[in-house]
Short mmCIF file of C-alpha atoms and ligand atoms in Angstrom, two decimals:
data_model
loop_
_atom_site.label_atom_id
_atom_site.label_comp_id
_atom_site.label_asym_id
_atom_site.label_seq_id
_atom_site.Cartn_x
_atom_site.Cartn_y
_atom_site.Cartn_z
CA MET A 778 -42.81 -191.02 63.55
CA GLY A 779 -40.42 -193.78 62.22
CA ASP A 780 -37.04 -192.22 62.83
CA VAL A 781 -37.04 -189.21 65.08
CA THR A 782 -33.46 -188.45 64.44
CA GLY A 783 -33.67 -188.85 60.67
CA PHE A 784 -33.21 -185.04 59.93
CA LEU A 785 -29.93 -185.17 61.99
CA LYS A 786 -28.42 -188.01 59.93
CA HIS A 787 -29.55 -187.26 56.40
CA ASP A 788 -29.04 -184.06 54.49
CA ARG A 789 -31.77 -183.07 51.88
CA LEU A 790 -30.80 -184.81 48.62
CA LYS A 791 -30.94 -182.87 45.38
CA LYS A 792 -33.21 -184.08 42.72
CA GLU A 793 -31.30 -185.84 40.06
CA ASN A 794 -31.85 -184.65 36.48
CA GLU A 795 -30.48 -185.76 32.98
CA THR A 796 -27.82 -183.13 32.37
CA PRO A 797 -28.93 -179.83 30.70
CA GLU A 798 -26.85 -180.37 27.61
CA SER A 799 -28.57 -183.87 27.11
CA ARG A 800 -32.24 -182.99 28.11
CA VAL A 801 -32.28 -179.75 25.92
CA ASN A 802 -32.21 -182.35 22.82
CA HIS A 803 -35.77 -183.63 23.63
CA PHE A 804 -39.11 -182.52 25.25
CA LYS A 805 -39.49 -185.55 27.60
CA GLU A 806 -39.46 -185.28 31.47
CA PHE A 807 -36.00 -185.80 32.66
CA ALA A 808 -36.04 -186.40 36.40
CA ILE A 809 -34.21 -189.52 37.38
CA PRO A 810 -35.79 -191.55 40.38
CA TRP A 811 -33.88 -192.06 43.64
CA SER A 812 -33.23 -195.58 44.87
CA GLU A 813 -35.72 -197.00 47.40
CA ARG A 814 -33.04 -196.36 50.16
CA GLN A 815 -32.79 -192.76 49.26
CA TYR A 816 -36.60 -192.27 49.34
CA LYS A 817 -36.77 -193.73 52.77
CA ASP A 818 -33.92 -191.65 54.08
CA GLN A 819 -35.55 -188.47 52.65
CA ALA A 820 -38.77 -189.28 54.26
CA SER A 821 -37.28 -189.88 57.48
CA ARG A 822 -36.10 -186.28 57.60
CA CYS A 823 -39.75 -185.42 58.39
CA MET A 824 -39.52 -184.51 61.95
CA ASP A 825 -42.15 -185.01 64.62
CA CYS A 826 -42.66 -181.40 64.75
CA GLY A 827 -46.04 -181.33 66.62
CA VAL A 828 -47.68 -178.74 64.29
CA PRO A 829 -46.94 -179.61 60.80
CA PHE A 830 -46.87 -176.19 59.02
CA CYS A 831 -46.37 -177.93 55.75
CA GLN A 832 -49.95 -179.34 55.99
CA SER A 833 -51.55 -175.89 56.36
CA GLY A 834 -49.05 -174.56 53.76
CA CYS A 835 -50.54 -176.94 51.15
CA PRO A 836 -53.72 -175.73 49.78
CA LEU A 837 -54.98 -179.34 49.80
CA GLY A 838 -54.10 -179.95 53.45
CA ASN A 839 -52.07 -183.05 52.49
CA LYS A 840 -51.26 -185.19 55.52
CA ILE A 841 -47.48 -184.90 54.64
CA PRO A 842 -46.10 -186.26 57.94
CA ASP A 843 -48.24 -189.33 57.70
CA PHE A 844 -47.12 -190.17 54.18
CA ASN A 845 -43.42 -189.53 54.93
CA ASP A 846 -43.79 -191.95 57.82
CA ALA A 847 -45.34 -194.55 55.69
CA VAL A 848 -42.67 -194.24 53.02
CA TYR A 849 -39.98 -194.47 55.72
CA ARG A 850 -41.47 -197.76 56.78
CA GLY A 851 -41.62 -199.01 53.36
CA GLU A 852 -45.50 -198.92 53.34
CA TRP A 853 -46.05 -197.34 49.90
CA LYS A 854 -49.69 -198.26 49.61
CA GLU A 855 -50.51 -196.83 52.90
CA ALA A 856 -48.60 -193.68 51.84
CA TRP A 857 -50.66 -193.48 48.62
CA GLN A 858 -54.02 -194.00 50.62
CA VAL A 859 -52.97 -191.10 52.93
CA LEU A 860 -51.97 -188.87 49.93
CA LYS A 861 -55.06 -189.67 47.90
CA SER A 862 -57.43 -188.83 50.63
CA THR A 863 -56.76 -185.26 50.24
CA ASN A 864 -55.29 -184.87 46.61
CA ASN A 865 -57.19 -186.22 43.43
CA PHE A 866 -54.12 -185.87 41.29
CA PRO A 867 -50.70 -186.31 43.01
CA GLU A 868 -49.17 -187.33 39.68
CA PHE A 869 -49.65 -183.63 38.64
CA THR A 870 -48.71 -181.95 41.77
CA GLY A 871 -45.68 -184.22 42.51
CA ARG A 872 -44.26 -183.23 39.12
CA ILE A 873 -45.00 -179.33 38.67
CA CYS A 874 -46.14 -177.93 42.16
CA PRO A 875 -43.85 -175.13 43.34
CA ALA A 876 -44.27 -176.87 46.74
CA PRO A 877 -45.59 -174.29 49.25
CA CYS A 878 -45.55 -177.18 51.66
CA GLU A 879 -41.71 -177.08 51.44
CA ALA A 880 -41.66 -173.38 51.91
CA SER A 881 -43.50 -173.96 55.30
CA CYS A 882 -41.60 -177.08 56.44
CA VAL A 883 -40.45 -176.53 59.91
CA LEU A 884 -37.05 -178.12 59.25
CA GLY A 885 -36.77 -175.13 56.76
CA LEU A 886 -36.33 -172.78 59.85
CA ASN A 887 -32.63 -173.47 60.26
CA SER A 888 -31.94 -176.27 57.76
CA LYS A 889 -33.17 -177.58 54.36
CA ALA A 890 -36.61 -178.57 54.12
CA VAL A 891 -37.99 -182.08 53.53
CA ASN A 892 -38.09 -183.12 49.72
CA ILE A 893 -41.82 -183.60 49.86
CA GLU A 894 -42.75 -183.10 46.22
CA HIS A 895 -40.38 -185.76 44.90
CA ILE A 896 -41.50 -188.23 47.40
CA GLU A 897 -45.05 -187.44 46.43
CA LYS A 898 -44.31 -188.09 42.73
CA GLU A 899 -42.78 -191.39 43.56
CA ILE A 900 -45.84 -192.57 45.63
CA SER A 901 -48.08 -191.59 43.01
CA GLU A 902 -46.08 -193.44 40.25
CA ARG A 903 -46.11 -196.55 42.21
CA ALA A 904 -49.67 -196.48 42.69
CA PHE A 905 -50.17 -196.51 38.93
CA LEU A 906 -47.47 -199.19 38.45
CA GLU A 907 -48.85 -201.46 41.23
CA GLY A 908 -52.37 -200.95 40.02
CA TRP A 909 -53.54 -199.23 43.26
CA GLU A 910 -54.69 -196.32 41.31
CA GLN A 911 -58.20 -197.55 40.06
CA PRO A 912 -61.24 -195.92 38.63
CA ILE A 913 -63.11 -194.56 41.83
CA GLU A 914 -66.46 -196.35 41.78
CA LYS A 915 -69.43 -194.02 42.55
CA VAL A 916 -71.91 -194.65 45.37
CA GLU A 917 -75.46 -195.38 44.26
CA SER A 918 -76.74 -192.98 41.58
CA SER A 919 -78.15 -189.68 43.08
CA GLY A 920 -80.19 -189.13 40.13
CA PHE A 921 -78.70 -185.54 39.69
CA ALA A 922 -76.79 -184.51 36.55
CA VAL A 923 -74.02 -181.85 36.89
CA ALA A 924 -72.21 -179.97 34.09
CA VAL A 925 -68.50 -178.82 34.45
CA VAL A 926 -67.35 -176.26 31.99
CA GLY A 927 -63.53 -176.61 31.34
CA SER A 928 -61.28 -179.65 31.93
CA GLY A 929 -58.24 -178.21 33.56
CA PRO A 930 -57.27 -179.30 37.09
CA ALA A 931 -60.19 -177.60 38.73
CA GLY A 932 -62.74 -179.10 36.38
CA LEU A 933 -61.18 -182.64 36.65
CA ALA A 934 -61.02 -182.41 40.47
CA SER A 935 -64.58 -181.22 40.67
CA ALA A 936 -65.91 -183.85 38.36
CA GLU A 937 -64.22 -186.67 40.33
CA GLU A 938 -65.50 -185.56 43.49
CA LEU A 939 -69.03 -185.12 42.24
CA ASN A 940 -68.97 -188.61 40.43
CA LYS A 941 -67.93 -190.17 43.74
CA GLU A 942 -71.07 -188.88 45.31
CA GLY A 943 -73.17 -190.53 42.67
CA HIS A 944 -73.95 -187.54 40.47
CA LYS A 945 -73.81 -187.98 36.58
CA VAL A 946 -71.15 -185.61 35.47
CA THR A 947 -70.48 -184.06 32.06
CA ILE A 948 -67.32 -182.16 31.33
CA TYR A 949 -67.49 -179.68 28.48
CA GLU A 950 -64.18 -178.62 27.06
CA ARG A 951 -63.55 -176.30 24.00
CA ASP A 952 -60.23 -177.53 23.13
CA ARG A 953 -59.61 -180.73 21.04
CA GLU A 954 -58.55 -182.81 24.27
CA ALA A 955 -59.12 -182.48 27.96
CA GLY A 956 -56.58 -181.09 30.45
CA GLY A 957 -56.59 -177.26 30.23
CA LEU A 958 -53.22 -175.86 30.95
CA LEU A 959 -52.00 -179.22 31.97
CA ARG A 960 -52.15 -180.25 28.29
CA TYR A 961 -51.79 -176.99 26.32
CA GLY A 962 -49.81 -174.77 28.66
CA ILE A 963 -47.26 -176.67 30.73
CA PRO A 964 -44.55 -178.12 28.45
CA ASP A 965 -44.06 -181.78 28.14
CA PHE A 966 -40.67 -181.53 29.73
CA LYS A 967 -42.33 -180.70 32.86
CA LEU A 968 -45.38 -182.78 32.39
CA GLU A 969 -45.73 -185.53 29.72
CA LYS A 970 -49.00 -185.64 28.23
CA ARG A 971 -49.33 -189.44 28.57
CA VAL A 972 -49.78 -188.49 32.39
CA VAL A 973 -52.79 -186.27 31.56
CA GLU A 974 -54.19 -189.07 29.32
CA ARG A 975 -53.76 -191.66 31.97
CA ARG A 976 -55.81 -189.81 34.36
CA VAL A 977 -58.54 -188.80 31.81
CA SER A 978 -59.00 -192.54 30.76
CA LEU A 979 -59.54 -193.49 34.44
CA MET A 980 -62.16 -190.82 34.77
CA LYS A 981 -63.83 -191.93 31.56
CA GLU A 982 -63.90 -195.63 32.94
CA VAL A 983 -66.06 -194.62 35.74
CA GLY A 984 -68.42 -192.97 33.56
CA ILE A 985 -67.61 -189.25 33.53
CA SER A 986 -68.56 -187.96 30.02
CA PHE A 987 -66.08 -185.67 28.25
CA LYS A 988 -67.48 -183.58 25.50
CA THR A 989 -64.50 -181.82 23.86
CA GLY A 990 -64.45 -179.36 21.06
CA VAL A 991 -67.64 -177.67 22.51
CA GLU A 992 -67.63 -174.01 23.67
CA ILE A 993 -70.20 -173.11 26.20
CA GLY A 994 -71.56 -169.83 25.18
CA ARG A 995 -70.89 -170.44 21.55
CA ASN A 996 -71.90 -174.07 20.55
CA ILE A 997 -74.37 -174.26 23.42
CA SER A 998 -75.64 -171.26 25.20
CA ALA A 999 -75.23 -170.71 29.04
CA LEU A 1000 -78.99 -170.90 29.61
CA GLU A 1001 -79.43 -173.95 27.54
CA LEU A 1002 -76.77 -175.69 29.77
CA LYS A 1003 -78.36 -174.53 32.89
CA GLU A 1004 -81.75 -175.96 31.82
CA LYS A 1005 -80.25 -179.33 30.91
CA TYR A 1006 -78.33 -179.89 34.31
CA ASP A 1007 -79.29 -179.71 37.98
CA SER A 1008 -76.21 -177.74 38.71
CA VAL A 1009 -73.21 -176.34 36.70
CA ILE A 1010 -69.65 -175.66 37.76
CA LEU A 1011 -67.40 -173.24 35.68
CA CYS A 1012 -63.79 -173.99 35.72
CA THR A 1013 -62.87 -171.91 32.62
CA GLY A 1014 -59.55 -170.70 33.75
CA SER A 1015 -57.82 -167.27 33.42
CA THR A 1016 -57.19 -167.05 29.78
CA VAL A 1017 -57.05 -163.36 28.93
CA PRO A 1018 -53.28 -162.55 28.55
CA ARG A 1019 -51.86 -159.33 29.48
CA ASP A 1020 -50.67 -157.19 26.57
CA LEU A 1021 -47.95 -154.70 26.19
CA ALA A 1022 -49.48 -151.85 24.18
CA ILE A 1023 -46.33 -150.26 23.00
CA GLU A 1024 -44.86 -149.28 19.82
CA GLY A 1025 -44.11 -152.09 17.26
CA ARG A 1026 -46.41 -154.60 19.28
CA THR A 1027 -47.84 -155.74 15.86
CA LEU A 1028 -44.56 -156.60 14.37
CA ASP A 1029 -44.11 -160.18 12.90
CA GLY A 1030 -42.29 -162.04 15.67
CA VAL A 1031 -43.97 -160.65 18.78
CA HIS A 1032 -46.34 -163.24 20.23
CA TYR A 1033 -48.04 -164.12 23.55
CA ALA A 1034 -46.22 -166.88 25.45
CA MET A 1035 -49.21 -169.02 25.45
CA ASP A 1036 -49.63 -169.02 21.74
CA PHE A 1037 -46.03 -170.28 21.49
CA LEU A 1038 -46.44 -173.01 24.24
CA LYS A 1039 -49.80 -174.18 23.04
CA HIS A 1040 -48.49 -174.53 19.49
CA GLN A 1041 -45.48 -176.63 20.74
CA ASN A 1042 -47.86 -178.83 22.90
CA GLN A 1043 -49.98 -179.33 19.90
CA LEU A 1044 -46.97 -180.07 17.66
CA LEU A 1045 -45.87 -182.86 20.01
CA ALA A 1046 -49.42 -184.18 20.19
CA ILE A 1047 -49.60 -184.18 16.37
CA GLU A 1048 -52.73 -181.92 16.65
CA THR A 1049 -51.32 -179.30 14.18
CA GLN A 1050 -48.85 -179.00 11.48
CA GLU A 1051 -49.68 -175.25 10.85
CA HIS A 1052 -47.72 -172.12 11.68
CA LEU A 1053 -44.49 -173.91 11.93
CA ALA A 1054 -42.30 -171.20 10.89
CA GLN A 1055 -44.20 -168.73 12.92
CA TYR A 1056 -43.61 -170.37 16.21
CA ASN A 1057 -40.10 -171.81 15.49
CA THR A 1058 -37.05 -170.47 17.30
CA LYS A 1059 -34.38 -172.47 15.59
CA GLY A 1060 -31.45 -170.33 14.88
CA LYS A 1061 -33.29 -167.24 16.23
CA ARG A 1062 -32.54 -164.78 18.84
CA VAL A 1063 -35.41 -164.63 21.46
CA VAL A 1064 -36.50 -162.25 24.06
CA VAL A 1065 -38.77 -163.37 26.72
CA ILE A 1066 -40.57 -160.50 28.48
CA GLY A 1067 -41.50 -161.65 31.99
CA GLY A 1068 -39.66 -163.42 34.56
CA GLY A 1069 -42.18 -165.84 36.04
CA ASP A 1070 -42.85 -169.50 35.39
CA THR A 1071 -44.64 -169.02 31.99
CA GLY A 1072 -41.48 -167.12 30.93
CA ALA A 1073 -39.12 -169.90 32.11
CA ASP A 1074 -41.30 -172.28 30.09
CA CYS A 1075 -40.69 -170.18 27.11
CA VAL A 1076 -36.97 -170.31 27.82
CA GLY A 1077 -37.00 -174.11 27.88
CA THR A 1078 -39.02 -174.49 24.89
CA SER A 1079 -37.02 -171.91 22.82
CA ASN A 1080 -33.81 -173.78 23.72
CA ARG A 1081 -35.18 -177.24 22.78
CA GLN A 1082 -36.28 -175.87 19.42
CA GLY A 1083 -32.73 -174.72 18.83
CA ALA A 1084 -32.75 -170.90 19.49
CA GLU A 1085 -29.46 -169.26 18.93
CA GLN A 1086 -29.80 -167.05 21.90
CA VAL A 1087 -32.37 -166.49 24.77
CA THR A 1088 -32.79 -163.53 26.88
CA GLN A 1089 -35.30 -163.03 29.72
CA ILE A 1090 -36.13 -159.73 31.23
CA GLU A 1091 -38.32 -158.81 34.13
CA LEU A 1092 -39.70 -155.56 35.44
CA LEU A 1093 -39.36 -156.28 39.10
CA GLU A 1094 -35.85 -156.13 40.65
CA LYS A 1095 -33.74 -159.07 41.24
CA PRO A 1096 -34.88 -161.01 44.33
CA SER A 1097 -32.46 -161.68 46.99
CA LEU A 1098 -30.83 -165.10 47.45
CA LEU A 1099 -32.09 -165.45 50.94
CA ARG A 1100 -35.22 -164.59 52.71
CA LEU A 1101 -35.53 -160.92 53.97
CA LYS A 1102 -36.44 -160.21 57.45
CA THR A 1103 -39.82 -158.86 56.15
CA ASN A 1104 -40.52 -162.31 54.47
CA PRO A 1105 -39.94 -164.79 57.37
CA TRP A 1106 -40.72 -168.47 57.40
CA PRO A 1107 -43.45 -169.96 57.08
CA GLU A 1108 -44.39 -167.44 54.34
CA TRP A 1109 -43.80 -168.06 50.64
CA PRO A 1110 -39.99 -167.10 50.15
CA MET A 1111 -39.70 -164.18 47.71
CA ILE A 1112 -36.11 -165.41 46.72
CA LEU A 1113 -34.42 -165.78 43.44
CA SER A 1114 -35.60 -169.09 41.81
CA THR A 1115 -33.49 -170.81 39.16
CA SER A 1116 -35.53 -173.30 37.32
CA THR A 1117 -34.32 -176.18 35.28
CA SER A 1118 -35.01 -174.22 32.12
CA HIS A 1119 -32.71 -171.49 33.31
CA GLU A 1120 -30.10 -174.16 33.86
CA GLU A 1121 -30.19 -174.89 30.23
CA GLY A 1122 -29.10 -171.47 29.02
CA VAL A 1123 -30.43 -167.87 29.25
CA ASP A 1124 -29.35 -164.39 29.95
CA ARG A 1125 -31.49 -162.89 32.55
CA ASP A 1126 -31.94 -159.27 33.79
CA TRP A 1127 -34.26 -157.38 36.14
CA ALA A 1128 -35.68 -154.07 36.61
CA ILE A 1129 -35.92 -153.68 32.89
CA LEU A 1130 -38.75 -151.87 31.28
CA THR A 1131 -39.65 -152.68 27.63
CA LYS A 1132 -40.07 -149.39 25.74
CA ARG A 1133 -40.82 -150.51 22.10
CA PHE A 1134 -40.37 -153.13 19.61
CA VAL A 1135 -38.23 -152.24 16.76
CA GLY A 1136 -38.24 -153.80 13.20
CA LYS A 1137 -37.80 -153.72 9.53
CA LYS A 1138 -40.26 -154.18 6.74
CA GLY A 1139 -42.80 -155.46 9.47
CA LYS A 1140 -40.50 -157.88 11.05
CA LEU A 1141 -39.25 -157.58 14.70
CA THR A 1142 -35.41 -156.93 14.77
CA GLY A 1143 -35.12 -155.82 18.34
CA VAL A 1144 -36.55 -154.71 21.74
CA GLU A 1145 -35.62 -151.39 23.26
CA THR A 1146 -35.35 -151.43 26.90
CA ILE A 1147 -34.32 -149.05 29.90
CA LYS A 1148 -33.22 -149.73 33.44
CA ILE A 1149 -35.65 -148.69 36.21
CA ASN A 1150 -35.35 -147.84 39.89
CA TRP A 1151 -38.35 -148.98 41.99
CA VAL A 1152 -39.62 -146.10 43.96
CA ASP A 1153 -42.60 -147.64 45.63
CA LYS A 1154 -43.52 -151.19 44.82
CA ASP A 1155 -46.67 -151.22 46.67
CA GLN A 1156 -47.87 -148.33 44.49
CA PHE A 1157 -46.29 -149.74 41.41
CA GLN A 1158 -44.21 -146.65 41.13
CA TYR A 1159 -40.71 -146.62 39.35
CA GLU A 1160 -38.52 -144.24 37.61
CA GLU A 1161 -36.33 -144.76 34.39
CA VAL A 1162 -32.53 -144.56 34.84
CA PRO A 1163 -31.25 -142.18 32.29
CA GLY A 1164 -28.39 -143.32 30.00
CA THR A 1165 -29.26 -147.00 30.54
CA GLU A 1166 -31.14 -147.35 27.19
CA ASN A 1167 -30.53 -150.46 25.54
CA LEU A 1168 -31.47 -152.42 22.32
CA ILE A 1169 -31.66 -156.19 22.41
CA PRO A 1170 -31.42 -157.61 18.95
CA CYS A 1171 -33.80 -160.30 18.42
CA ASP A 1172 -35.93 -162.09 15.88
CA MET A 1173 -38.80 -163.31 18.21
CA ALA A 1174 -40.24 -161.78 21.55
CA PHE A 1175 -42.67 -163.56 23.78
CA LEU A 1176 -44.94 -161.65 26.09
CA ALA A 1177 -45.15 -163.74 29.30
CA ILE A 1178 -46.53 -161.16 31.71
CA GLY A 1179 -49.52 -162.94 33.07
CA PHE A 1180 -53.15 -163.08 32.72
CA SER A 1181 -55.73 -160.51 33.55
CA HIS A 1182 -58.85 -162.54 34.12
CA THR A 1183 -61.15 -165.13 32.74
CA GLU A 1184 -62.94 -164.34 29.64
CA HIS A 1185 -66.11 -162.16 29.82
CA LYS A 1186 -67.53 -162.52 26.42
CA GLY A 1187 -69.70 -165.64 25.80
CA LEU A 1188 -70.42 -167.74 28.83
CA VAL A 1189 -69.96 -165.14 31.58
CA SER A 1190 -71.83 -162.38 29.87
CA GLN A 1191 -74.72 -164.77 28.81
CA PHE A 1192 -75.13 -165.74 32.42
CA GLY A 1193 -74.71 -161.87 33.49
CA LEU A 1194 -72.25 -162.93 36.15
CA LYS A 1195 -71.10 -160.76 38.91
CA LEU A 1196 -67.28 -160.13 38.70
CA ASP A 1197 -64.85 -159.17 41.37
CA VAL A 1198 -62.62 -156.18 41.24
CA ARG A 1199 -59.97 -157.93 39.19
CA GLY A 1200 -62.54 -159.17 36.67
CA ASN A 1201 -62.67 -162.74 38.10
CA ILE A 1202 -65.96 -164.53 38.73
CA HIS A 1203 -67.30 -163.25 42.07
CA THR A 1204 -68.64 -166.26 44.40
CA ASN A 1205 -69.88 -166.78 47.82
CA ASP A 1206 -68.90 -170.23 49.03
CA TYR A 1207 -68.19 -171.05 45.19
CA GLN A 1208 -71.66 -169.99 44.27
CA THR A 1209 -71.76 -167.27 41.54
CA SER A 1210 -74.32 -164.57 41.23
CA GLU A 1211 -76.48 -166.89 39.21
CA GLU A 1212 -78.53 -169.40 41.25
CA ASN A 1213 -77.08 -172.91 41.10
CA VAL A 1214 -74.12 -171.80 39.09
CA PHE A 1215 -70.68 -172.53 40.79
CA ALA A 1216 -67.07 -171.44 39.87
CA ALA A 1217 -63.60 -172.73 40.81
CA GLY A 1218 -59.95 -172.48 39.90
CA ASP A 1219 -58.28 -169.82 38.10
CA CYS A 1220 -61.67 -168.31 36.66
CA ARG A 1221 -62.49 -167.59 40.26
CA ARG A 1222 -59.21 -166.73 42.02
CA GLY A 1223 -57.36 -165.37 39.21
CA GLN A 1224 -54.20 -167.02 37.62
CA SER A 1225 -52.73 -169.34 40.21
CA LEU A 1226 -51.44 -172.86 40.77
CA VAL A 1227 -52.52 -176.54 39.79
CA VAL A 1228 -52.66 -177.29 43.67
CA TRP A 1229 -55.07 -174.35 44.19
CA ALA A 1230 -57.15 -175.49 41.12
CA ILE A 1231 -57.48 -179.10 42.43
CA ALA A 1232 -58.37 -177.68 45.92
CA GLU A 1233 -60.97 -175.22 44.60
CA GLY A 1234 -62.55 -178.07 42.37
CA ARG A 1235 -63.05 -180.28 45.46
CA LYS A 1236 -64.62 -177.32 47.52
CA ALA A 1237 -66.85 -176.21 44.81
CA ALA A 1238 -68.06 -179.91 44.26
CA ASN A 1239 -68.60 -180.02 47.96
CA ALA A 1240 -70.69 -176.84 47.69
CA VAL A 1241 -72.73 -178.31 44.73
CA CYS A 1242 -73.39 -181.53 46.49
CA LYS A 1243 -74.78 -179.43 49.66
CA TYR A 1244 -76.91 -177.19 47.33
CA LEU A 1245 -78.40 -180.26 45.52
CA GLU A 1246 -79.14 -181.97 48.88
CA LEU A 1247 -80.75 -178.91 50.39
CA ASN A 1248 -82.47 -177.17 47.43
CA VAL A 1249 -83.07 -179.58 44.61
CA ALA A 1250 -83.85 -182.76 46.44
CA GLU A 1251 -86.97 -181.17 48.15
CA VAL A 1252 -88.52 -180.19 44.91
C1 FAD B 2414 -47.49 -171.68 30.57
C2 FAD B 2414 -48.01 -172.12 32.09
C3 FAD B 2414 -47.16 -172.84 32.89
C4 FAD B 2414 -47.69 -173.17 34.10
N1 FAD B 2414 -46.93 -173.79 34.89
C5 FAD B 2414 -47.45 -174.33 36.21
C6 FAD B 2414 -46.59 -174.98 37.00
O1 FAD B 2414 -45.53 -175.58 36.71
N2 FAD B 2414 -47.20 -175.39 38.12
C7 FAD B 2414 -48.38 -174.99 38.69
O2 FAD B 2414 -48.79 -175.38 39.70
N3 FAD B 2414 -49.10 -174.22 37.87
C8 FAD B 2414 -48.67 -173.80 36.66
N4 FAD B 2414 -49.44 -172.95 35.92
C9 FAD B 2414 -50.72 -172.62 36.50
C10 FAD B 2414 -51.63 -173.62 36.18
O3 FAD B 2414 -51.74 -174.25 34.94
C11 FAD B 2414 -53.20 -173.09 36.54
O4 FAD B 2414 -53.25 -172.41 37.63
C12 FAD B 2414 -54.22 -174.24 36.28
O5 FAD B 2414 -54.13 -174.88 35.24
C13 FAD B 2414 -55.65 -173.60 36.50
O6 FAD B 2414 -56.46 -174.64 36.44
P1 FAD B 2414 -58.10 -174.33 35.85
O7 FAD B 2414 -58.72 -175.70 35.84
O8 FAD B 2414 -58.63 -173.44 36.71
O9 FAD B 2414 -57.99 -173.71 34.41
P2 FAD B 2414 -57.25 -174.10 33.14
O10 FAD B 2414 -56.33 -175.26 33.30
O11 FAD B 2414 -56.82 -172.88 32.35
O12 FAD B 2414 -58.49 -174.79 32.23
C14 FAD B 2414 -59.56 -174.16 31.84
C15 FAD B 2414 -60.20 -174.82 30.68
O13 FAD B 2414 -61.42 -174.20 30.51
C16 FAD B 2414 -61.69 -174.27 29.04
N5 FAD B 2414 -62.85 -173.42 28.71
C17 FAD B 2414 -62.71 -171.91 28.98
N6 FAD B 2414 -63.84 -171.47 28.56
C18 FAD B 2414 -64.70 -172.51 28.07
C19 FAD B 2414 -66.00 -172.56 27.60
N7 FAD B 2414 -66.69 -171.33 27.35
N8 FAD B 2414 -66.53 -173.75 26.96
C20 FAD B 2414 -65.77 -174.87 27.26
N9 FAD B 2414 -64.41 -174.94 27.76
C21 FAD B 2414 -63.93 -173.68 28.16
C22 FAD B 2414 -60.31 -174.06 28.59
O14 FAD B 2414 -60.15 -174.37 27.32
C23 FAD B 2414 -59.38 -174.88 29.42
O15 FAD B 2414 -59.22 -176.08 28.98
C24 FAD B 2414 -48.84 -172.63 34.61
C25 FAD B 2414 -49.77 -171.79 33.77
C26 FAD B 2414 -49.30 -171.48 32.51
C27 FAD B 2414 -49.99 -170.52 31.66
#
């Protein structure tokens, strides 16, 4: 540990961002890097705490104290080597990870956690700038061919790991471009698409083949795919959105959040010029239903398009500002989070039930709501509070209430895969109920995070390597 008293000398530094008034005028990323000195000071706050809970809090097991130490010493290449040893894509996690590592940082017990995520991003950007981030050459060819279905972070991570082991990897993706939710879900102001393209280009350079615009289960059947490859990994995501089957749902102006966000991403990538009016919030009053991250992305996107007013409502009650006794460190803190999108302007309310959508001549004009009291959160029981009925006038409403599970029609049903109780693909050590077909990421664990998708992609690739060695190599 370079400076054992660093945490006593330096406070946690806030990330610097372009002001909300300025950044709302564009869709680009808006974080302003710190100075070299500031990065080193912040890295020096990492204590020699003996048991680094941050490392176990990170699904990838990133060796955080080690890269912080290297940054403090100015050894940025070493820091990058440490980071890359566990994380295929620190350029993604350094930008958009909610940082479970910081939630479990030991310093967070009685002070502010080390600013791990921001340091991670800087390490990764320097690696690209300095040319350390190069295509990872594979070892000698194994002679095996593996198909990966889906090019989100789980698919990309598994492909990179398999390729390193000498397997010939082909990624199938039904969208026009690779990246999954990194490209089509997460807005540019959180993750510019050049960052995704930069990674995909490196992967192509080492011979990973991308077949986009191809849906397995439709253009190629599941069984055809299995016959063609020695092994298959499914990384198809959790793409079935939760719906709100209430009166007025079909009114013009009520949309799934993902349809809105995908359209905006496609517009910026000049992939579409259709449905411009349908998904444009300029001058409109918007209600976002769902208080999570997807909802926040809708808030940020609506404001950038020029919405007149944005309201975000959530069924759960308002979280506390500080950890409750029942939610101690190092658990993930269930506290109020205010994202950069919220800073840009929104009215937020909690414990609100959406009763019905109202409209005129087929067009949405408002959302009728009522306040609720939670009776038993574990049993999902609540009661409506009489006299709190409200009508929020609006022209557009976005449903950002999560995703149920992966799609069952097509690929999953053609393979006849066993599902878990929530409708995700059931696996045993990443192997599905179909011999030699594996699964990773949101299609297996349900909607989650990029860092989990990368971790799962790595583990599934490892399971495939073991399988090929033990079962296919002997044949
Ligand atoms: C709007 C939004 C914002 C988010 N923001 C964040 C964030 O800030 N930070 C964070 O950590 N997480 C965030 N998440 C969650 C994160 O994006 C996901 O957990 C992660 O992308 C899951 O990765 P994946 O590879 O499992 O699936 P996905 O990224 O969903 O990729 C699955 C891919 O499979 C393809 N596919 C599906 N079926 C087929 C088929 N039959 N044939 C061919 N291709 C197929 C899909 O087209 C898609 O490209 C966000 C999610 C959403 C919806």
